[in-house]
Coordinates of C-alpha atoms and ligand atoms in Angstrom, one line a residue:
X24 CA 94.3 82.6 108.8
X25 CA 96.4 79.9 110.7
X26 CA 100.2 79.9 110.7
X27 CA 102.5 77.1 112.0
X28 CA 106.1 77.0 112.8
X29 CA 108.5 76.7 109.8
X30 CA 111.7 74.6 109.7
X31 CA 113.5 76.7 107.1
X32 CA 112.9 79.1 104.2
X33 CA 114.5 78.7 100.8
X34 CA 114.1 79.9 97.2
X35 CA 113.5 83.2 95.6
X36 CA 110.6 85.7 95.2
X37 CA 109.8 88.6 92.9
X38 CA 108.5 91.3 95.2
X39 CA 105.2 92.9 94.0
X40 CA 105.2 96.6 92.9
X41 CA 105.6 99.5 95.4
X42 CA 102.3 100.8 96.7
X43 CA 103.4 104.4 97.0
X44 CA 104.8 104.5 93.5
X45 CA 101.8 102.7 92.0
X46 CA 99.4 105.2 93.4
X47 CA 101.5 108.1 92.1
X48 CA 101.8 106.6 88.6
X49 CA 98.0 106.5 88.3
X50 CA 97.6 110.0 89.7
X51 CA 100.3 111.7 87.7
X52 CA 99.4 109.7 84.5
X53 CA 95.9 111.0 84.8
X54 CA 97.1 114.6 85.0
X55 CA 99.6 114.1 82.1
X56 CA 98.9 114.5 78.4
X57 CA 99.0 111.2 76.5
X58 CA 99.3 107.7 77.6
X59 CA 101.2 106.4 80.6
X60 CA 102.1 102.7 80.6
X61 CA 102.7 101.2 84.0
X62 CA 104.4 97.8 84.5
X63 CA 104.6 95.8 87.8
X64 CA 101.7 97.9 89.1
X65 CA 100.6 96.8 92.5
X66 CA 97.0 95.4 92.1
X67 CA 96.3 95.7 95.8
X68 CA 93.0 97.1 97.0
X69 CA 94.5 100.5 97.9
X70 CA 95.8 101.2 94.4
X71 CA 92.6 99.9 92.8
X72 CA 90.8 102.6 94.9
X73 CA 93.0 105.2 93.3
X74 CA 92.2 103.9 89.8
X75 CA 88.5 104.0 90.5
X76 CA 88.6 107.6 91.8
X77 CA 90.3 108.8 88.6
X78 CA 87.9 106.7 86.4
X79 CA 85.1 108.6 88.2
X80 CA 86.7 111.8 87.1
X81 CA 86.6 110.8 83.5
X82 CA 90.0 109.2 83.0
X83 CA 90.2 106.1 80.8
X84 CA 92.4 103.5 82.6
X85 CA 92.9 100.0 81.1
X86 CA 94.2 96.9 82.8
X87 CA 95.7 94.8 80.1
X88 CA 97.7 91.6 80.6
X89 CA 99.9 92.8 83.5
X90 CA 100.1 96.4 82.3
X91 CA 98.1 99.5 83.2
X92 CA 97.4 102.1 80.5
X93 CA 96.4 105.5 81.8
X94 CA 95.0 107.8 79.1
X95 CA 95.7 111.2 80.8
X96 CA 93.9 114.4 79.9
X97 CA 96.3 117.0 81.2
X98 CA 96.5 119.1 84.3
X99 CA 93.1 120.6 83.7
X100 CA 91.4 117.6 82.2
X101 CA 89.5 116.0 85.1
X102 CA 85.7 116.1 85.1
X103 CA 83.5 116.6 88.2
X104 CA 82.6 113.1 89.6
X105 CA 78.9 112.3 89.7
X106 CA 79.2 110.4 92.9
X107 CA 81.4 110.4 96.1
X108 CA 85.0 109.3 95.5
X109 CA 85.6 106.2 97.6
X110 CA 89.3 105.7 98.7
X111 CA 88.5 102.5 100.7
X112 CA 91.3 102.0 103.3
X113 CA 93.9 104.2 101.6
X114 CA 95.4 107.2 103.4
X115 CA 97.7 107.9 100.4
X116 CA 94.7 108.2 98.0
X117 CA 92.8 110.4 100.5
X118 CA 95.6 112.9 101.1
X119 CA 97.1 113.1 97.6
X120 CA 93.8 113.2 95.8
X121 CA 92.6 116.0 98.1
X122 CA 95.6 118.1 97.0
X123 CA 94.6 117.6 93.4
X124 CA 90.9 118.3 94.0
X125 CA 91.6 121.5 95.8
X126 CA 92.8 123.0 92.5
X127 CA 89.9 121.9 90.3
X128 CA 87.0 124.0 89.1
X129 CA 84.4 121.7 90.6
X130 CA 83.0 120.4 93.9
X131 CA 83.7 116.9 95.0
X132 CA 83.3 114.6 98.0
X133 CA 85.7 111.9 99.1
X134 CA 85.3 109.2 101.8
X135 CA 86.5 105.8 102.7
X136 CA 86.1 102.9 105.1
X137 CA 85.7 103.0 108.9
X138 CA 89.5 103.3 109.4
X139 CA 89.8 106.2 107.0
X140 CA 86.9 108.0 108.7
X141 CA 89.0 108.0 111.9
X142 CA 92.3 109.1 110.4
X143 CA 93.5 112.8 110.9
X144 CA 92.8 115.0 107.9
X145 CA 93.4 118.4 109.6
X146 CA 97.0 117.9 108.6
X147 CA 96.0 118.5 105.0
X148 CA 93.0 120.7 105.7
X149 CA 95.3 123.3 107.4
X150 CA 97.8 123.9 104.5
X151 CA 95.1 123.6 101.8
X152 CA 93.0 126.2 103.6
X153 CA 96.0 128.5 103.8
X154 CA 96.3 128.1 100.0
X155 CA 92.7 129.4 99.8
X156 CA 91.0 126.0 99.3
X157 CA 87.6 125.3 100.6
X158 CA 87.8 121.9 102.3
X159 CA 85.3 120.8 104.9
X160 CA 85.1 117.7 107.2
X161 CA 81.5 116.8 106.8
X162 CA 81.2 115.3 110.3
X163 CA 83.1 118.2 111.8
X164 CA 85.7 115.9 113.3
X165 CA 88.7 116.7 111.1
X166 CA 88.3 113.3 109.3
X167 CA 86.7 112.1 106.0
X168 CA 84.1 112.4 104.5
X169 CA 85.6 115.6 103.0
X170 CA 83.9 118.1 100.8
X171 CA 86.3 120.0 98.6
X172 CA 85.3 123.0 96.4
X173 CA 88.1 123.6 94.0
X174 CA 89.6 127.1 93.8
X175 CA 92.5 129.0 92.1
X176 CA 95.1 128.5 94.9
X177 CA 97.8 130.7 96.4
X178 CA 101.4 129.5 96.7
X179 CA 102.6 129.1 100.3
X180 CA 105.7 128.0 102.2
X181 CA 104.3 125.4 104.5
X182 CA 106.2 124.3 107.6
X183 CA 104.8 120.9 108.3
X184 CA 104.7 119.8 111.9
X185 CA 104.8 116.1 110.8
X186 CA 107.3 114.3 108.6
X187 CA 104.7 112.9 106.3
X188 CA 105.1 112.2 102.5
X189 CA 101.3 112.3 102.2
X190 CA 101.1 115.8 103.6
X191 CA 104.1 117.0 101.6
X192 CA 102.7 115.4 98.4
X193 CA 99.3 116.9 99.0
X194 CA 100.7 120.4 99.2
X195 CA 103.0 120.0 96.2
X196 CA 100.2 118.7 94.1
X197 CA 98.0 121.6 95.1
X198 CA 101.0 123.8 94.3
X199 CA 100.6 122.8 90.6
X200 CA 97.3 124.8 90.6
X201 CA 98.7 127.8 92.5
X202 CA 99.9 131.3 91.5
X203 CA 103.6 130.9 92.4
X204 CA 106.3 128.6 93.8
X205 CA 104.9 126.4 96.6
X206 CA 107.3 125.1 99.3
X207 CA 107.0 122.5 102.0
X208 CA 109.5 122.1 104.8
X209 CA 109.3 119.0 107.0
X210 CA 110.9 118.3 110.4
X211 CA 112.7 115.2 108.9
X212 CA 112.8 114.1 105.3
X213 CA 110.0 111.7 104.3
X214 CA 109.9 109.5 101.2
X215 CA 110.5 111.5 98.0
X216 CA 108.7 109.4 95.3
X217 CA 106.4 112.4 94.4
X218 CA 109.4 114.7 93.8
X219 CA 111.2 112.0 91.6
X220 CA 108.1 111.0 89.6
X221 CA 106.7 114.5 89.0
X222 CA 110.0 115.6 87.5
X223 CA 110.0 112.5 85.3
X224 CA 106.6 113.5 84.0
X225 CA 107.9 117.1 83.2
X226 CA 107.2 119.1 86.4
X227 CA 109.8 121.3 88.0
X228 CA 110.3 120.1 91.6
X229 CA 113.5 120.9 93.5
X230 CA 114.6 119.6 96.9
X231 CA 117.1 121.1 99.3
X232 CA 117.5 119.5 102.7
X233 CA 114.0 118.9 104.1
X234 CA 112.4 121.5 101.8
X235 CA 110.7 120.6 98.5
X236 CA 109.5 123.3 96.0
X237 CA 107.3 123.1 92.9
X238 CA 106.7 125.6 90.1
X239 CA 103.0 126.0 89.2
X240 CA 101.2 125.0 86.0
X241 CA 103.6 122.4 84.7
X242 CA 102.9 120.5 81.4
X243 CA 103.0 116.8 82.3
X244 CA 103.5 114.2 79.6
X245 CA 102.6 110.4 79.6
X246 CA 105.5 108.2 80.4
X247 CA 106.6 104.5 80.7
X248 CA 106.9 103.5 84.4
X249 CA 108.4 100.3 85.7
X250 CA 107.4 100.1 89.4
X251 CA 110.1 98.6 91.6
X252 CA 109.3 95.9 94.2
X253 CA 107.9 97.3 97.5
X254 CA 110.6 97.3 100.2
X255 CA 107.7 97.5 102.7
X256 CA 106.4 94.1 101.4
X257 CA 109.9 92.7 101.2
X258 CA 110.3 93.5 104.9
X259 CA 108.2 90.5 106.0
X260 CA 110.4 88.2 104.0
X261 CA 113.6 89.9 105.1
X262 CA 112.5 89.3 108.7
X263 CA 111.4 85.7 108.1
X264 CA 114.6 84.8 106.2
X265 CA 116.7 86.3 109.0
X266 CA 114.8 84.7 111.9
X267 CA 113.8 81.2 110.7
X268 CA 116.9 79.0 111.2
X269 CA 118.9 77.5 108.2
X270 CA 117.2 79.9 105.7
X271 CA 118.6 81.5 102.6
X272 CA 116.2 83.5 100.3
X273 CA 116.6 85.9 97.4
X274 CA 114.2 88.8 97.1
X275 CA 114.3 90.2 93.6
X276 CA 113.8 93.7 92.3
X277 CA 113.3 95.6 95.6
X278 CA 113.2 99.4 95.7
X279 CA 116.0 100.7 97.9
X280 CA 115.4 104.5 97.7
X281 CA 117.4 106.0 100.6
X282 CA 114.2 107.6 102.0
X283 CA 112.7 104.1 102.3
X284 CA 115.7 101.8 103.2
X285 CA 115.7 102.3 107.0
X286 CA 114.7 98.6 107.4
X287 CA 117.9 97.5 105.9
X288 CA 120.0 99.8 108.1
X289 CA 118.1 98.6 111.3
X290 CA 118.6 94.9 110.3
X291 CA 122.3 95.5 109.8
X292 CA 122.5 97.2 113.2
X293 CA 120.8 94.1 114.7
X294 CA 123.5 91.8 113.1
X295 CA 121.7 90.7 109.9
X296 CA 123.4 88.9 107.0
X297 CA 122.0 90.8 104.0
X298 CA 123.8 91.1 100.7
X299 CA 122.7 93.5 97.9
X300 CA 123.1 92.2 94.4
X301 CA 122.4 93.6 90.9
X302 CA 122.0 97.2 92.1
X303 CA 120.4 99.7 89.7
X304 CA 120.7 103.5 90.3
X305 CA 118.6 105.2 87.6
X306 CA 115.4 106.8 88.8
X307 CA 114.2 104.7 91.8
X308 CA 117.2 102.6 92.8
X309 CA 116.6 98.8 93.1
X310 CA 118.5 95.7 94.2
X311 CA 118.1 91.9 94.7
X312 CA 118.4 91.1 98.4
X313 CA 120.1 87.9 99.6
X314 CA 119.0 87.1 103.1
X315 CA 120.6 84.4 105.3
X316 CA 119.5 83.3 108.8
X317 CA 121.3 85.5 111.5
X318 CA 121.5 85.8 115.2
X319 CA 119.9 89.2 115.9
X320 CA 120.5 91.5 118.9
X321 CA 118.5 94.5 120.1
X322 CA 119.0 98.1 118.9
X323 CA 117.6 101.6 119.3
X324 CA 115.4 103.0 116.5
X325 CA 114.8 106.8 116.7
X326 CA 115.2 110.2 115.1
X327 CA 115.7 110.8 111.4
X328 CA 115.5 107.1 110.4
X329 CA 111.9 106.8 111.5
X330 CA 110.1 108.1 108.4
X331 CA 112.4 105.8 106.2
X332 CA 110.9 102.7 107.9
X333 CA 107.6 104.0 109.3
X334 CA 105.5 101.1 107.8
X335 CA 108.1 98.5 108.8
X336 CA 108.0 99.2 112.6
X337 CA 105.4 96.5 113.3
X338 CA 107.8 94.0 111.6
X339 CA 110.7 95.5 113.5
X340 CA 108.8 95.0 116.8
X341 CA 108.4 91.3 116.0
X342 CA 112.0 91.0 115.1
X343 CA 113.0 92.6 118.3
X344 CA 110.9 90.1 120.3
X345 CA 113.1 87.3 118.8
X346 CA 116.4 89.2 119.1
X347 CA 118.7 89.0 122.2
X348 CA 118.6 92.0 124.4
X349 CA 116.5 95.2 124.4
X350 CA 115.2 97.2 121.5
X351 CA 113.9 100.7 122.0
X352 CA 111.7 102.4 119.4
X353 CA 111.0 106.1 119.9
X354 CA 109.9 109.2 117.9
X355 CA 107.3 107.0 116.2
X356 CA 104.0 108.6 117.5
X357 CA 102.8 108.6 113.9
X358 CA 102.2 104.8 114.4
X359 CA 99.2 105.7 116.5
X360 CA 97.3 107.2 113.5
X361 CA 98.0 104.6 110.8
X362 CA 95.4 102.0 109.6
X363 CA 95.2 101.0 113.3
X364 CA 97.0 102.3 116.4
X365 CA 100.0 100.2 115.7
X366 CA 101.7 100.8 119.0
X367 CA 98.7 99.5 121.0
X368 CA 97.9 96.7 118.6
X369 CA 101.5 95.4 118.4
X370 CA 101.9 95.6 122.1
X371 CA 98.7 93.8 123.0
X372 CA 99.2 91.0 120.4
X373 CA 102.8 90.4 121.2
X374 CA 102.0 90.2 124.9
X375 CA 99.3 87.7 124.0
X376 CA 102.0 85.5 122.4
X377 CA 104.2 85.8 125.6
X378 CA 106.6 88.6 124.6
X379 CA 108.0 91.2 127.0
X380 CA 106.9 94.4 125.4
X381 CA 105.8 97.7 126.7
X382 CA 104.1 100.6 124.9
X383 CA 105.3 104.2 125.3
X384 CA 103.7 107.4 124.0
X385 CA 105.8 107.4 120.9
X386 CA 107.1 103.8 120.5
X387 CA 107.8 100.5 122.2
X388 CA 110.4 98.9 124.5
X389 CA 110.9 95.2 123.8
X390 CA 113.0 92.8 125.9
X391 CA 113.7 90.1 123.3
X392 CA 114.6 86.5 123.5
X393 CA 111.6 85.0 125.3
X394 CA 110.1 82.0 123.3
X395 CA 106.7 83.0 121.9
X396 CA 103.7 80.7 121.6
X397 CA 100.6 80.5 119.3
X398 CA 97.6 82.6 120.2
X399 CA 94.5 84.2 118.6
X400 CA 95.4 87.7 117.6
X401 CA 93.3 90.4 115.9
X402 CA 94.7 92.2 112.8
X403 CA 92.3 95.1 113.4
X404 CA 91.9 94.9 109.6
X405 CA 95.4 96.4 109.4
X406 CA 97.4 94.7 106.6
X407 CA 100.8 95.4 108.1
X408 CA 99.7 93.9 111.5
X409 CA 98.5 90.7 109.8
X410 CA 101.7 90.2 107.8
X411 CA 104.0 91.0 110.8
X412 CA 102.1 88.3 112.9
X413 CA 102.2 85.8 110.0
X414 CA 106.0 86.0 110.4
X415 CA 105.8 85.7 114.2
X416 CA 103.7 82.6 113.6
X417 CA 106.5 80.9 111.6
X418 CA 108.7 81.2 114.7
X419 CA 106.3 80.3 117.5
X420 CA 105.3 77.1 119.2
X421 CA 101.8 75.9 118.4
X422 CA 99.4 77.6 116.0
X423 CA 98.9 81.3 115.5
X424 CA 95.5 82.4 114.2
X425 CA 95.0 85.8 112.8
X426 CA 91.6 87.3 112.8
X427 CA 90.6 89.0 109.5
X428 CA 94.0 87.9 108.0
X429 CA 92.6 88.5 104.5
X430 CA 93.2 92.3 104.9
X431 CA 96.7 91.6 103.4
X432 CA 94.8 92.3 100.1
X433 CA 95.3 96.0 100.8
X434 CA 98.9 95.9 99.8
X435 CA 99.9 92.3 99.1
X436 CA 97.1 90.0 97.7
X437 CA 99.5 87.0 97.2
X438 CA 101.2 87.3 100.6
X439 CA 100.3 84.0 102.1
X440 CA 100.9 82.0 99.0
X441 CA 104.3 83.7 98.5
X442 CA 105.2 82.9 102.2
X443 CA 104.2 79.2 101.8
X444 CA 106.2 79.0 98.6
X445 CA 109.4 79.6 100.6
X446 CA 108.5 77.7 103.8
X447 CA 109.3 74.1 104.8
Ligands
S3P516 C1 103.0 106.9 102.2 C2 103.5 107.6 103.2 C3 103.5 107.2 104.6 C4 103.2 105.7 104.7 C5 102.1 105.3 103.8 C6 102.4 105.6 102.4 C7 103.0 107.5 100.8 O1 102.5 107.9 105.3 O2 103.0 105.3 106.0 O3 101.9 103.9 103.9 O4 102.7 106.8 99.8 O5 103.2 108.7 100.7 P1 102.8 109.3 105.9 O6 103.4 110.1 104.9 O7 101.6 109.9 106.4 O8 103.8 109.0 107.1

């Protein structure tokens, strides 16, 4: 994929559905009684992997003219899959589905691509084992492929060492199949889409501070779900609109859940001109975002804000390279175990383009303001790396070429055409 410098960006864009919410709508719809109708579902490769896993467990899922219909069979309605469940590149599918499988009365195996087979699964194996589940890493390395023999589970109060919505959600989903109230406490609050959506389906989930609790054996009922636009996908256009001179763009229908909106807060701290319009507050809050070119300056990104922008940190690193002054990102060691080691890959690729950036154990230090030039960079098959560098390419001299740039299909199949539709 080759990207050239842009003169300005203008126009508007409807941001595609949120990936985290689309996954959960399929999962919870499958465990509900009756039909769940999902609109603005994200048809990226990750969410399609979740659909295929539930189809293999006997759930009828239809994709009809922009809507997804999930014909759920209730909490105990899944069938034993006759083949290995393939989650592709999706960490969310791996960890959340494992929580569900732990409570079934059948044995299953789950695996994914080369990246998934390197990502840490001990973080879910530990709490699930404490609940009495039988979950084994078949290669003995704490990663997928996983073999899960479902059991009647015990309720636990799990103190998670990581702020991870995937770990929290895994334990809460297993908690539905347990013998009492299951609790998860995280060091810092992570995204709360599971808590919001499970309650909408009829479960009893409560949240107090950084602890979420679920009552066992809920009756879930099919629902209508309108998936908001993904703020993680909007982030690339927010950054591009701010950084490309003379730009003004409108991003429509973006989810602004406070556990996800850290990117907006960091942009504001860097001096961004962003206006929220048409805000909605029911269920998952949304807004249209009006973005105007701005002169950005460096900032520090650390502490409790990190989980609210964890997937946007590659984009923030690029923004920091174009901002005046120094940006420090810390407390973000989780970046090392995403689809790629995002600290290493961002640092190497930005240095390749001429940026002054240094990797640290848990983040990056970026001295911004140096002009960047085109280069050949490797996405490492990581969708967020490819999209972040496409934005960098709009701002650099010469041509930027991105190896395996088509990996944007994971979360945003129309990314490049949407980007070109705004660029001059
Ligand atoms: C997600 C949670 C985050 C995020 C991922 C999606 C989710 O991962 O990085 O892209 O849908 O719950 P962690 O919870 O592991 O940080």
